[in-house]
Coordinates of C-alpha atoms in Angstrom, one line a residue:
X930 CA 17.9 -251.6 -22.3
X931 CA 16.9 -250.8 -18.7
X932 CA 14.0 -251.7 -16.8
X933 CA 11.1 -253.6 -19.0
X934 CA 10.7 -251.8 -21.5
X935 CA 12.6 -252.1 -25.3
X936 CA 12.7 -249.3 -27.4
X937 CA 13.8 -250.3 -30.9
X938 CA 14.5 -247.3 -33.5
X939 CA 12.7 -247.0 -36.8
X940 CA 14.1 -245.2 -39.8
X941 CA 10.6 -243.7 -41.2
X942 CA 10.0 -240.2 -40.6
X943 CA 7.9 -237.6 -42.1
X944 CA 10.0 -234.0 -42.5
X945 CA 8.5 -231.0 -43.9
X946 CA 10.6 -227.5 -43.8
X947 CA 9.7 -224.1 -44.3
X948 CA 12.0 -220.6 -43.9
X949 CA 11.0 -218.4 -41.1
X950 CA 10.9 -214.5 -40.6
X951 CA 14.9 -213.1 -39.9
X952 CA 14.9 -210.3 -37.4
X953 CA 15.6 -207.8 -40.6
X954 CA 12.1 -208.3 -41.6
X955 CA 8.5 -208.2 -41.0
X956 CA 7.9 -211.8 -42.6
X957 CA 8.7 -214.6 -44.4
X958 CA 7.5 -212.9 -47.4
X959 CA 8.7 -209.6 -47.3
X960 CA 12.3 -211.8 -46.9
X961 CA 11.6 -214.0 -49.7
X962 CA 10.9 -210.5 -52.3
X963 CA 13.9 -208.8 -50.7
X964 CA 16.0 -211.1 -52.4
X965 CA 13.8 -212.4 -55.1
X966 CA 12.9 -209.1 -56.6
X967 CA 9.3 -210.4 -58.4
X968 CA 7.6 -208.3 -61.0
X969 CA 5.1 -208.6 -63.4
X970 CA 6.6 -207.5 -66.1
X971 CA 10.3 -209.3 -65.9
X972 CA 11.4 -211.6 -68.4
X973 CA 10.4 -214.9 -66.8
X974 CA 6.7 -213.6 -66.3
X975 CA 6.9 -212.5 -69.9
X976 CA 7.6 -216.2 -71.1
X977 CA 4.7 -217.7 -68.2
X978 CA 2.4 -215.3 -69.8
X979 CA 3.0 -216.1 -73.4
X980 CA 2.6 -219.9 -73.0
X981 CA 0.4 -220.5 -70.3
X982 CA -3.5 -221.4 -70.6
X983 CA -4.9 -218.1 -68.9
X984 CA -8.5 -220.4 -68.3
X985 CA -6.3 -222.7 -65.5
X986 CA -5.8 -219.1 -63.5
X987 CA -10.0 -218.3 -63.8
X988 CA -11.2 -218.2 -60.2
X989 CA -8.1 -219.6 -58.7
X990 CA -9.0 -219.7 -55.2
X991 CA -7.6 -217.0 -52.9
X992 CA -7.2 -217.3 -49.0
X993 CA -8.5 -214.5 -47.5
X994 CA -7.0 -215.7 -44.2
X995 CA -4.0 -218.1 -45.2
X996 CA -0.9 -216.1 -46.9
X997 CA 0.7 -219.3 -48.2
X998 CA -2.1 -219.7 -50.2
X999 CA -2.0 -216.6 -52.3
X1000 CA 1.6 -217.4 -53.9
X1001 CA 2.4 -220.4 -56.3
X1002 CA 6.3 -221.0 -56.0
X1003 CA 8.7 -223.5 -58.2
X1004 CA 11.8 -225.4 -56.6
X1005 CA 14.7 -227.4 -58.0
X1006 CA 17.6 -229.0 -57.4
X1007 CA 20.7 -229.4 -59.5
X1008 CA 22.9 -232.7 -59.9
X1009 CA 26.7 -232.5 -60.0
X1010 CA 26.3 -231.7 -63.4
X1011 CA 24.3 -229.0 -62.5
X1012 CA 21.5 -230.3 -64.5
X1013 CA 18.2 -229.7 -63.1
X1014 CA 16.2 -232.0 -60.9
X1015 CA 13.0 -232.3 -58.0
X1016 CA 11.6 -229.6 -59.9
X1017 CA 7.9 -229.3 -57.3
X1018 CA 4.8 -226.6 -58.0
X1019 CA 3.1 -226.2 -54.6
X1020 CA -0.7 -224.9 -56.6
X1021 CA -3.5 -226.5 -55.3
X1022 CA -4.3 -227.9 -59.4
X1023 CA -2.7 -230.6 -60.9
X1024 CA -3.5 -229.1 -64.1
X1025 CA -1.6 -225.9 -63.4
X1026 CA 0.9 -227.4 -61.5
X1027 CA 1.7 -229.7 -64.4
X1028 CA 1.5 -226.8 -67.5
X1029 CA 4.3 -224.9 -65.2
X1030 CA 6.7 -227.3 -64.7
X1031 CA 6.3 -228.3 -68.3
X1032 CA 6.5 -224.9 -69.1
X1033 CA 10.0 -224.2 -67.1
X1034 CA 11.7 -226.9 -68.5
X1035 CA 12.1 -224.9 -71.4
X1036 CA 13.4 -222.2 -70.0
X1037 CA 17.2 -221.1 -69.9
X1038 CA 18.2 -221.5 -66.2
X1039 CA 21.3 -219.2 -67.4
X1040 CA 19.3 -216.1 -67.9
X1041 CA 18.9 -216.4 -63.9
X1042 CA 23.0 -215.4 -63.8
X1043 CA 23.0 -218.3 -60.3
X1044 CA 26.3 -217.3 -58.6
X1045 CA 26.1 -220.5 -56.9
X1046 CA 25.2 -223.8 -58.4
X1047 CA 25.2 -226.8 -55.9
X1048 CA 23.9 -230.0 -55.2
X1049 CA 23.5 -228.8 -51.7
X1050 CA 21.2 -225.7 -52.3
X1051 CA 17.1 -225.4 -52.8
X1052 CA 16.7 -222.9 -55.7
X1053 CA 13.0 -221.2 -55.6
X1054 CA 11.1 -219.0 -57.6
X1055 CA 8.1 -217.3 -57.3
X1056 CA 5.6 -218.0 -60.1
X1057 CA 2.1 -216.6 -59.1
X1058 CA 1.1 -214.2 -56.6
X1059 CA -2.2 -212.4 -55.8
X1060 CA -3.6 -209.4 -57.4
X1061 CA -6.7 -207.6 -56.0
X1062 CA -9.0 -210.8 -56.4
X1063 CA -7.2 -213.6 -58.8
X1064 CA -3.7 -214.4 -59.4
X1065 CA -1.2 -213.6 -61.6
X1066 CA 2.5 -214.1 -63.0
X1067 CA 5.0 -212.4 -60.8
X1068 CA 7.5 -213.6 -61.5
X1069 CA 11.1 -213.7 -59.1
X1070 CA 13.8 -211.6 -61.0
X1071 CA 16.7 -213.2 -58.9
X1072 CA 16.7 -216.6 -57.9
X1073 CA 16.8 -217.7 -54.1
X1074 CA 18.8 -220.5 -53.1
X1075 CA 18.7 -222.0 -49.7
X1076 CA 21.5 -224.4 -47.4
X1077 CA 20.4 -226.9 -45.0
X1078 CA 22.2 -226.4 -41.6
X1079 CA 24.7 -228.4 -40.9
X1080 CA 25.1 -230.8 -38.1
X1081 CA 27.9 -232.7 -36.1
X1082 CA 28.9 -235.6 -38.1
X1083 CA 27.2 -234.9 -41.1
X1084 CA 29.9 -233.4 -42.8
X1085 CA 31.1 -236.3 -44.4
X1086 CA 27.7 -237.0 -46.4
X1087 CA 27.4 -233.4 -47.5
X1088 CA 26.7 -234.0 -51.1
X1089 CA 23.4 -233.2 -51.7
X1090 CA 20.5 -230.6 -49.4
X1091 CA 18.3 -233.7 -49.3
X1092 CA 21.0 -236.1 -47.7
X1093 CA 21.5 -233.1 -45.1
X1094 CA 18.1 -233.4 -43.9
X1095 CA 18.3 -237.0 -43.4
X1096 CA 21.3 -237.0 -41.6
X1097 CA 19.5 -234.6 -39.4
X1098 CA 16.9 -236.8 -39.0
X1099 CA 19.3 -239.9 -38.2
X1100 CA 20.9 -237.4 -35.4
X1101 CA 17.9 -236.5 -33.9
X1102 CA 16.1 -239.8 -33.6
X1103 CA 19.9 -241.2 -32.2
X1104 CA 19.2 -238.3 -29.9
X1105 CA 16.1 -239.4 -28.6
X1106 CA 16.4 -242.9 -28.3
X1107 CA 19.2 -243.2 -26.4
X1108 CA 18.1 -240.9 -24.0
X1109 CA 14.2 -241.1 -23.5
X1110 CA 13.1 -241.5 -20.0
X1111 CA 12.1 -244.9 -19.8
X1112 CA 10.1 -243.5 -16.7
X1113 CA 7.9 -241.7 -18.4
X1114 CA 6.9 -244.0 -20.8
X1115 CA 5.8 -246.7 -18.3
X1116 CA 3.9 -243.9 -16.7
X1117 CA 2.3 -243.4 -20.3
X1118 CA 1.3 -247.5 -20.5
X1119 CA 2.2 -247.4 -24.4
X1120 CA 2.7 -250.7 -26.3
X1121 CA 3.7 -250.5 -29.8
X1122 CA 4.1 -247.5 -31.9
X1123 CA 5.4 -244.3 -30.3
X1124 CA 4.8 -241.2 -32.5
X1125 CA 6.8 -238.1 -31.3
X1126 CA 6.2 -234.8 -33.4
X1127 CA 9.2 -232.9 -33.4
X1128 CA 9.3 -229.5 -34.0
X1129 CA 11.5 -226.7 -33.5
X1130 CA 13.3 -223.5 -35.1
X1131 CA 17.4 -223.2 -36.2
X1132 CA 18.2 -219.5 -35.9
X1133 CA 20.5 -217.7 -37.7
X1134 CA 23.3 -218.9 -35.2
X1135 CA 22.9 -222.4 -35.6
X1136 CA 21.4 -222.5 -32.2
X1137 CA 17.9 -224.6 -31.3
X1138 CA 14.9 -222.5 -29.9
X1139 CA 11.5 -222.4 -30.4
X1140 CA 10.7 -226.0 -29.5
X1141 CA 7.4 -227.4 -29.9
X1142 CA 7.2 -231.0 -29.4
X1143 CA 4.4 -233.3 -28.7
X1144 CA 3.9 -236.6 -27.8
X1145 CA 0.7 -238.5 -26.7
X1146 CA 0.7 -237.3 -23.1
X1147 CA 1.5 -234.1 -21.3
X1148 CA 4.8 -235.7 -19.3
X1149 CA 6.3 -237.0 -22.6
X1150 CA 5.8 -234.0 -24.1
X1151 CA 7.4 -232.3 -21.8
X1152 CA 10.3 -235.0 -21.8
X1153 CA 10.8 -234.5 -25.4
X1154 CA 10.9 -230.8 -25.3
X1155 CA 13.5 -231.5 -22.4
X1156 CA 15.7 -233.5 -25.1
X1157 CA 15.1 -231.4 -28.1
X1158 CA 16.6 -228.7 -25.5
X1159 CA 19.7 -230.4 -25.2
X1160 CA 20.5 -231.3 -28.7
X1161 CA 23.3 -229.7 -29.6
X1162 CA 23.1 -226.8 -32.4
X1163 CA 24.2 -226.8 -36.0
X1164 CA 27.9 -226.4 -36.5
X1165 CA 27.1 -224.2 -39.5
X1166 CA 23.6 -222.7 -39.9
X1167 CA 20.9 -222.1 -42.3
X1168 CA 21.3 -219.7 -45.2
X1169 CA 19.4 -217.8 -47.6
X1170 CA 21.6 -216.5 -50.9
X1171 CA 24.7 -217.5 -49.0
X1172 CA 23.4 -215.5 -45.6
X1173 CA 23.1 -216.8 -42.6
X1174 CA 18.7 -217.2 -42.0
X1175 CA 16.1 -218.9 -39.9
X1176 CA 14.7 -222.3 -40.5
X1177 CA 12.1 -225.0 -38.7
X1178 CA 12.7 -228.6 -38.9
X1179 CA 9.1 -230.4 -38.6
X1180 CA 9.4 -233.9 -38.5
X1181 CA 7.8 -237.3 -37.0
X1182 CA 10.4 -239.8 -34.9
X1183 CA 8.6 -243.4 -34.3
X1184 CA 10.1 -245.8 -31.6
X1185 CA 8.3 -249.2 -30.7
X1186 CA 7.8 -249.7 -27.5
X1187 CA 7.7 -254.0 -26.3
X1188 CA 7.6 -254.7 -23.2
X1189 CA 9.0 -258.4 -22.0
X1190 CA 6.8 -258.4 -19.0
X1191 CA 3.4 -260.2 -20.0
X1192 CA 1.8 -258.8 -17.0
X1193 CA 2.7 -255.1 -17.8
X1194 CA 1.5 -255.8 -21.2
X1195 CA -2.0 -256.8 -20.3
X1196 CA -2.2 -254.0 -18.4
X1197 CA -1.7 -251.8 -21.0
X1198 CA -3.8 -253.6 -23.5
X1199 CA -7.0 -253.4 -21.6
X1200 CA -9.6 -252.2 -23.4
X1201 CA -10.1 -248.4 -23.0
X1202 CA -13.7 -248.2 -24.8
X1203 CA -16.0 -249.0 -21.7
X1204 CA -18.7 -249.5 -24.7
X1205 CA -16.9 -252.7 -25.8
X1206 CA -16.7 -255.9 -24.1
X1207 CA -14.2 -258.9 -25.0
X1208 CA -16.3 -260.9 -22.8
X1209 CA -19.5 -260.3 -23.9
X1210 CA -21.6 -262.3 -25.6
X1211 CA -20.8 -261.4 -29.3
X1212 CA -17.5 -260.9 -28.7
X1213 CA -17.1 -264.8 -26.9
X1214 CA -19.1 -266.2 -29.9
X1215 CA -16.3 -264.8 -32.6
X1216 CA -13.6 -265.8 -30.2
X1217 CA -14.9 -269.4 -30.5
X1218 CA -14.1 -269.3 -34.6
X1219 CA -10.9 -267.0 -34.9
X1220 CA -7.8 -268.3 -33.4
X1221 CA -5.3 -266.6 -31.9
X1222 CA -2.7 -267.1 -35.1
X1223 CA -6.0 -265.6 -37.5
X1224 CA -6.6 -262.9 -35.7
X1225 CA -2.7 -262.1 -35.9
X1226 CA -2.4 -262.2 -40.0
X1227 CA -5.6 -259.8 -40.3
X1228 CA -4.4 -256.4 -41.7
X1229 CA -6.7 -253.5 -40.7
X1230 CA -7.9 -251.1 -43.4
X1231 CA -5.6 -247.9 -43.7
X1232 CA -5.7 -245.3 -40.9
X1233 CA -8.4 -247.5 -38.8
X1234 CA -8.5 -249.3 -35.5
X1235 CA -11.3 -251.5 -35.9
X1236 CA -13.0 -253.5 -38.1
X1237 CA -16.7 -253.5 -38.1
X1238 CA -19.7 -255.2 -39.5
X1239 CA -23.0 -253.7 -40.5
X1240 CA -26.5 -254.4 -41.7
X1241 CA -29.8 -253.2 -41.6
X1242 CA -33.3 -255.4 -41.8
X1243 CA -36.1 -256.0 -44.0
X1244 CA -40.1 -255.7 -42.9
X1245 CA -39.6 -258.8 -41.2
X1246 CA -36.8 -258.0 -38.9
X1247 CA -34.5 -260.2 -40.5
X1248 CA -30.7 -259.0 -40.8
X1249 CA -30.0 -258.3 -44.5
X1250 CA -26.9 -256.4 -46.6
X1251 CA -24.2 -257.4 -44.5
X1252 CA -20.7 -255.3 -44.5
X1253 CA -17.6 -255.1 -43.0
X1254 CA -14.9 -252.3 -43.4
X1255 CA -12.3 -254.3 -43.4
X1256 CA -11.7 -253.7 -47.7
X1257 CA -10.8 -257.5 -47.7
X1258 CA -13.0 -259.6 -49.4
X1259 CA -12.0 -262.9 -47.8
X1260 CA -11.9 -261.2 -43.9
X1261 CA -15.6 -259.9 -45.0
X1262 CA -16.6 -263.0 -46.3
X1263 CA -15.0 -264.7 -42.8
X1264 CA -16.7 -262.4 -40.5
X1265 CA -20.0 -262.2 -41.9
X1266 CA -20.0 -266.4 -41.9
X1267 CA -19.5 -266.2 -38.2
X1268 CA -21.7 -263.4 -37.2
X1269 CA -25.0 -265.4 -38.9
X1270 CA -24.1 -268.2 -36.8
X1271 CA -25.3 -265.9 -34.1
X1272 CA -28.6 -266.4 -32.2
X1273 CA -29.9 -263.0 -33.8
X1274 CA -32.7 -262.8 -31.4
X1275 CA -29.8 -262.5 -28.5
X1276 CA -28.9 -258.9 -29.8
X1277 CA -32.5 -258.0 -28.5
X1278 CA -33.4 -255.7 -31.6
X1279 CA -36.7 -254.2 -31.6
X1280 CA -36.2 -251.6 -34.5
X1281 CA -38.4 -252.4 -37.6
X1282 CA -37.0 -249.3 -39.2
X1283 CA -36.0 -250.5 -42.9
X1284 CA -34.0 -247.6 -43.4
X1285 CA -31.4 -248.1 -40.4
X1286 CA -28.0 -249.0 -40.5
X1287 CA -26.7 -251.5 -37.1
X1288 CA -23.0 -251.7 -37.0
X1289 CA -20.9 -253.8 -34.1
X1290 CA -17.1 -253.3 -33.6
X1291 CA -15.5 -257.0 -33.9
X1292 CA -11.8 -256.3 -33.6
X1293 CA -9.8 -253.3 -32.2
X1294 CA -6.2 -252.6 -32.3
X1295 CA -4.9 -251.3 -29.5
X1296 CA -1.6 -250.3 -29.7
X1297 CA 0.3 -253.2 -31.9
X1298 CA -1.9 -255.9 -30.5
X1299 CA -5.3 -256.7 -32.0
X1300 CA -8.3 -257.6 -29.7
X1301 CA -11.7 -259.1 -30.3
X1302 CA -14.2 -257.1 -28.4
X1303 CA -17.7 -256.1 -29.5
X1304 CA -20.2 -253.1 -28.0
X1305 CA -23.0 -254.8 -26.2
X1306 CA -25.7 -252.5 -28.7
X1307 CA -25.3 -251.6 -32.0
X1308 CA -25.1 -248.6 -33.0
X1309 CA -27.9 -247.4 -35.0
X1310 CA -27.9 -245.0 -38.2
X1311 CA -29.9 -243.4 -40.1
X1312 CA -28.6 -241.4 -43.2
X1313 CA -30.2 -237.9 -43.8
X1314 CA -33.1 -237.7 -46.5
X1315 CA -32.8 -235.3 -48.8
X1316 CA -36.2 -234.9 -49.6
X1317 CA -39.3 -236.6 -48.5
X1318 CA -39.9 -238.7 -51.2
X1319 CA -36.8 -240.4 -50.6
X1320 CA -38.1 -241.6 -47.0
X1321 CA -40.1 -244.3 -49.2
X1322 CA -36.9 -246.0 -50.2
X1323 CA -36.7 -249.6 -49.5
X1324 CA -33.5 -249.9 -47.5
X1325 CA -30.3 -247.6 -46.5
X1326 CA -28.7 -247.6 -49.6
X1327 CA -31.4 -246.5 -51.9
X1328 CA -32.0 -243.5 -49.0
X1329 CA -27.9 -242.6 -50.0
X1330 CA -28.9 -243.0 -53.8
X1331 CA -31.3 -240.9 -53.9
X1332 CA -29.5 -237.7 -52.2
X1333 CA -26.5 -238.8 -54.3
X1334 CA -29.2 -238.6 -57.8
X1335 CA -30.8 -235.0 -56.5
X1336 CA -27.3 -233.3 -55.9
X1337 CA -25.7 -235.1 -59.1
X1338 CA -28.7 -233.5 -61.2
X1339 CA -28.5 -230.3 -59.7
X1340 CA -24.7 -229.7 -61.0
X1341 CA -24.8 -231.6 -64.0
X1342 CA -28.0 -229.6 -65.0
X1343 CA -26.1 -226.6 -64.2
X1344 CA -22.8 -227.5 -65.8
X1345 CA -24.9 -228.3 -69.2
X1346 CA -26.8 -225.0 -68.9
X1347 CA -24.1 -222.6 -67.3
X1348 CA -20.8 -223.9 -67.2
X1349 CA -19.6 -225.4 -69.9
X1350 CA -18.7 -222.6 -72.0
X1351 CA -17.1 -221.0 -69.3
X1352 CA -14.4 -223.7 -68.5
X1353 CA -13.9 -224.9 -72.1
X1354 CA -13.0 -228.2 -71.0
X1355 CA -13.9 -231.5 -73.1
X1356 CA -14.2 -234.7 -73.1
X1357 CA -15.0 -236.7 -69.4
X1358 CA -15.3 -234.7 -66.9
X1359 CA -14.2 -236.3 -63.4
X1360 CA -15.5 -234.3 -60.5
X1361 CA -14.8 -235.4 -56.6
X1362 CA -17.3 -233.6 -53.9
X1363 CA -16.7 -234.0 -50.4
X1364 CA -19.4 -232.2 -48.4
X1365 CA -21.1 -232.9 -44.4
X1366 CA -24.2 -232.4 -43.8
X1367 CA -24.7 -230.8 -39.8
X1368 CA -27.3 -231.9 -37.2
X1369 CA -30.3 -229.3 -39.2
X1370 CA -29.3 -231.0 -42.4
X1371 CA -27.4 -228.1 -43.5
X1372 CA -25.0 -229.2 -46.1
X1373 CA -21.3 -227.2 -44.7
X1374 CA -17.8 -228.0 -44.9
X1375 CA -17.8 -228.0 -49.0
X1376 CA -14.8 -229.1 -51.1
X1377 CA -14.4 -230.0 -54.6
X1378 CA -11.5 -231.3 -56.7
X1379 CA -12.4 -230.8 -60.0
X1380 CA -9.6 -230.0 -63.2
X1381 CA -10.4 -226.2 -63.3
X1382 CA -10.0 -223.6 -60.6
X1383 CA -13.5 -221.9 -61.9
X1384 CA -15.5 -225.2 -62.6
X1385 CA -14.7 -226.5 -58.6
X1386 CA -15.6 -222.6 -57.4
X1387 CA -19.0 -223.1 -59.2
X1388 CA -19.7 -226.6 -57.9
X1389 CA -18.9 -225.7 -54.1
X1390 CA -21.2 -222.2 -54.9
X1391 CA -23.8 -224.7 -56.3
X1392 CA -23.5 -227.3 -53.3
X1393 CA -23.5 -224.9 -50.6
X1394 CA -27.1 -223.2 -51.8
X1395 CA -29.2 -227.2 -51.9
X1396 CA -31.6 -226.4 -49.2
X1397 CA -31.6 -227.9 -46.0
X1398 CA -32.2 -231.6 -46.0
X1399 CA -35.9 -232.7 -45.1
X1400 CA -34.0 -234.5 -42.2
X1401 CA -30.8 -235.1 -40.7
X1402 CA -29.0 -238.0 -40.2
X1403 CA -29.3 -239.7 -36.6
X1404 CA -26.9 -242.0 -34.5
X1405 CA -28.4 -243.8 -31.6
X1406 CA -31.2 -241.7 -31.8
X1407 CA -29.5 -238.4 -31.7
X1408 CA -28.8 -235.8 -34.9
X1409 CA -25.5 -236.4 -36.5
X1410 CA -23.0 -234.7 -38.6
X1411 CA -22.0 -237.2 -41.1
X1412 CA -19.7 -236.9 -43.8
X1413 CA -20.6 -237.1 -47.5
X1414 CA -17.9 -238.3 -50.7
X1415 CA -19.7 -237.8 -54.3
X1416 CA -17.8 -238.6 -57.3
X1417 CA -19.2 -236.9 -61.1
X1418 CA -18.2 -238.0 -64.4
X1419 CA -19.5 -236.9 -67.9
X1420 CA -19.1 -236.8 -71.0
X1421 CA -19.3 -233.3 -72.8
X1422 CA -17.7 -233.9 -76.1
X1423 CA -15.7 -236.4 -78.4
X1424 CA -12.1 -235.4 -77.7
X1425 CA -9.8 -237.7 -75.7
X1426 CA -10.5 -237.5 -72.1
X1427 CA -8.7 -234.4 -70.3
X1428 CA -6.0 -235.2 -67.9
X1429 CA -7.0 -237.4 -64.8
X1430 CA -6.6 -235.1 -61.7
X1431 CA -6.2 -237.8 -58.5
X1432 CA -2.5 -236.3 -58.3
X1433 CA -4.4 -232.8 -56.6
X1434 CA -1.5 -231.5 -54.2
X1435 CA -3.5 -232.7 -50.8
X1436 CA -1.0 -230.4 -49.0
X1437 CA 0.2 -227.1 -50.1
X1438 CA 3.8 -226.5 -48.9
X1439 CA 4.3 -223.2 -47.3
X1440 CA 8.1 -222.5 -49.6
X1441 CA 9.3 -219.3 -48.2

């Protein structure tokens, strides 16, 4: 490979797909009815209607600004026995999502009259769409079926629409590898993982257009959008109901980047937080425990670059309740043995405040290499205090207990009062509340995944109107917007315990 640089290709990617608006109509949707034909009263809405628990549709919520929201579709597969498979309900409910594919199983996929049945089609059919202010069955008439494009060389895998797509994605990452500018990424300094987000539309020629590529600086973006330019079209192209249609391939190409010169890496690898120090004082202490081989084996927690330690202090100034992030039990155990063999009084801490958290950053990753380097002052935080009694608490964590206790009572209160007729639901109740609370102690950004559409439109309604905190939370001294999880369970009857919902859709797919 040329110059200093070796670029080895990786076979994980992320691909999502979604049908775009064809030139004969105003939008996706208007194409997707064209063909699909949904009504309310049709025989498949009919059968939805006649078996489906109406209480999983109360208060479903509708976007008033997202589209894709507002329509709950149904896609499958067939085998080469044409028996049905990958059968995916993009609702926001596990519940709902669940009772419709249950519910479809049932159903005579002959009635649909398919005048194609292939391994290498998509077959989708609208299931719910919005009515004034809720949503109801509306049902397709007419199945659509879609066709991946197809590529150069891929013709001799084409057995199946999902084994189209990754042949695509085998092309395009080919593509790309061999033909990156090597240049560019030295200008870049990257070492280690290279994410490229690749995006861009297949018209209803097979051609490429559209592209919008990025990559983590402005010159390899445009270096990518260069070679996504020059990637030859599809040989046959995408097709709705056996016409030719439009269709954007999203996806996520990874390269590691190593390079062989020591000195280029160490350039790279300096530390780019001028807040941390891998000379400091701290940071020279930990070095002296952790060799260069321990430090190698430690895994970070998921989607972080650090691991940190915490603790606050008691009346006497003495560190107490010490953490790390690291979710390892032995790395937290290792850590915090090392930190209290620390002078203490060399971190110069003249806080008394009892209800303060003090958090160092011990190791960073920066790109594939981890680094021991720790910020020369903590930072200090204080949570936000509900209400003043709660200032009286005896350290951080009976501060977060207590706002936890006043917002718990409020809903469960309100769910024994108000609620629980309304969502008939029995047994234990599981209830997840993510919330933030902004620099007034305003409590915003409100979301609730709960096992009924009306029961997580009440909570939010019910979170959103606690008054405003008697403080905020601070950070070094300044307000802070912090970030809030609150899990609920109880117990509202004797029947078996209704279905656990941790398989919520996180992500709705936009099908059309």
């Amino acid at each position: 490979m040329k110059h200093f640089l070796f670029l080895l290709f990786l076979t994980y990617t992320s691909i999502g797909f979604s049908q775009t608006e064809s030139n004969l109509f105003k939008n996706k949707y208007e194409e997707f009815d064209y063909y699909a034909k949904p009504s309310k009263t049709n025989k498949l809405s009919k059968y939805f209607r006649n078996r489906f628990d109406s209480n999983l549709l109360d208060a479903y919520k509708i976007s008033e600004t997202d589209e894709s929201k507002n329509h709950v579709y149904l896609t499958f597969m067939l085998d080469v026995q044409n028996k049905i498979t990958g059968i995916y309900v993009n609702s926001p409910y596990s519940r709902l999502s669940k009772s419709i594919r249950e519910i479809f199983k049932n159903y005579d996929i002959d009635d649909f009259n398919i005048p194609e049945k292939n391994p290498l089609n998509v077959y989708v059919l609208q299931i719910l769409s919005k009515e004034g202010d809720k949503m109801v069955f509306n049902c397709s008439t007419d199945i659509v079926y879609d066709r991946f494009p197809v590529f150069e060389g891929c013709e001799p895998i084409m057995t199946t629409f999902n084994n189209m797509k990754v042949c695509l994605n085998e092309q395009l990452e080919a593509h790309i590898v061999n033909n990156i500018s090597i240049t560019e990424i030295e200008k870049a300094k990257i070492v280690g993982f290279l994410n490229l987000k690749v995006k861009f539309l297949i018209n209803e020629k097979g051609n490429i257009e559209q592209i919008n590529c990025k990559a983590p600086t402005d010159s390899l973006t445009k270096e990518l959008n260069r070679l996504i330019a020059l990637f030859p079209g599809a040989k046959t192209p995408p097709t709705r109901n056996g016409k030719s249609t439009n269709l954007v391939y999203d996806g996520t190409i990874r390269l590691k980047i190593e390079p062989n010169d020591e000195k280029k890496q160490e350039e790279v690898l300096k530390p780019k937080d001028s807040t941390l120090n891998p000379n400091g004082e701290l940071a020279l202490h930990f070095k002296k425990f952790i060799s260069k081989e321990e430090l190698r084996i430690i895994n970070f927690p998921s989607l972080q670059k650090s691991i940190n330690l915490s603790f606050s202090i008691d009346e006497k100034g003495n560190p107490i309740e010490f953490k790390t992030n690291s979710q390892n039990q032995n790395i937290d155990n290792r850590l915090i043995e090392i930190f209290k063999k620390f002078q203490f009084e060399k971190l110069n801490i003249k806080s008394t405040n009892i209800l303060e958290t003090y958090s160092y950053t011990i190791i960073t990753q920066v790109y594939n290499e981890k680094v021991i380097e720790c910020n020369e002052k903590p930072n200090v935080y204080l949570p936000p205090i509900i209400r003043k009694n709660c200032e009286k608490s005896k350290n951080p964590h009976e501060v977060i207990n207590c706002l936890n206790q006043y917002i718990g009572n409020i809903i469960i209160n309100e769910y024994k009062t108000n609620l629980s007729s309304k969502t008939q639901l029995k047994g234990i109740i599981k209830v997840y509340c993510n919330f933030n609370i902004d620099t007034i102690g305003n409590i915003v950004k409100v979301k609730v995944i709960s096992p009924n559409p009306h029961l997580t439109k009440e909570i939010e309604k019910i979170i959103t109107g606690i008054p405003k905190m008697y403080k905020p939370a601070y950070l070094n001294g300044v307000a802070y917007e912090t970030s809030f999880n609150l899990p609920l369970r109880f117990d509202i009857g004797d029947n078996k315990a209704v279905e656990p919902f941790q398989n919520l859709n996180k992500s709705i797919k936009n099908i059309p």
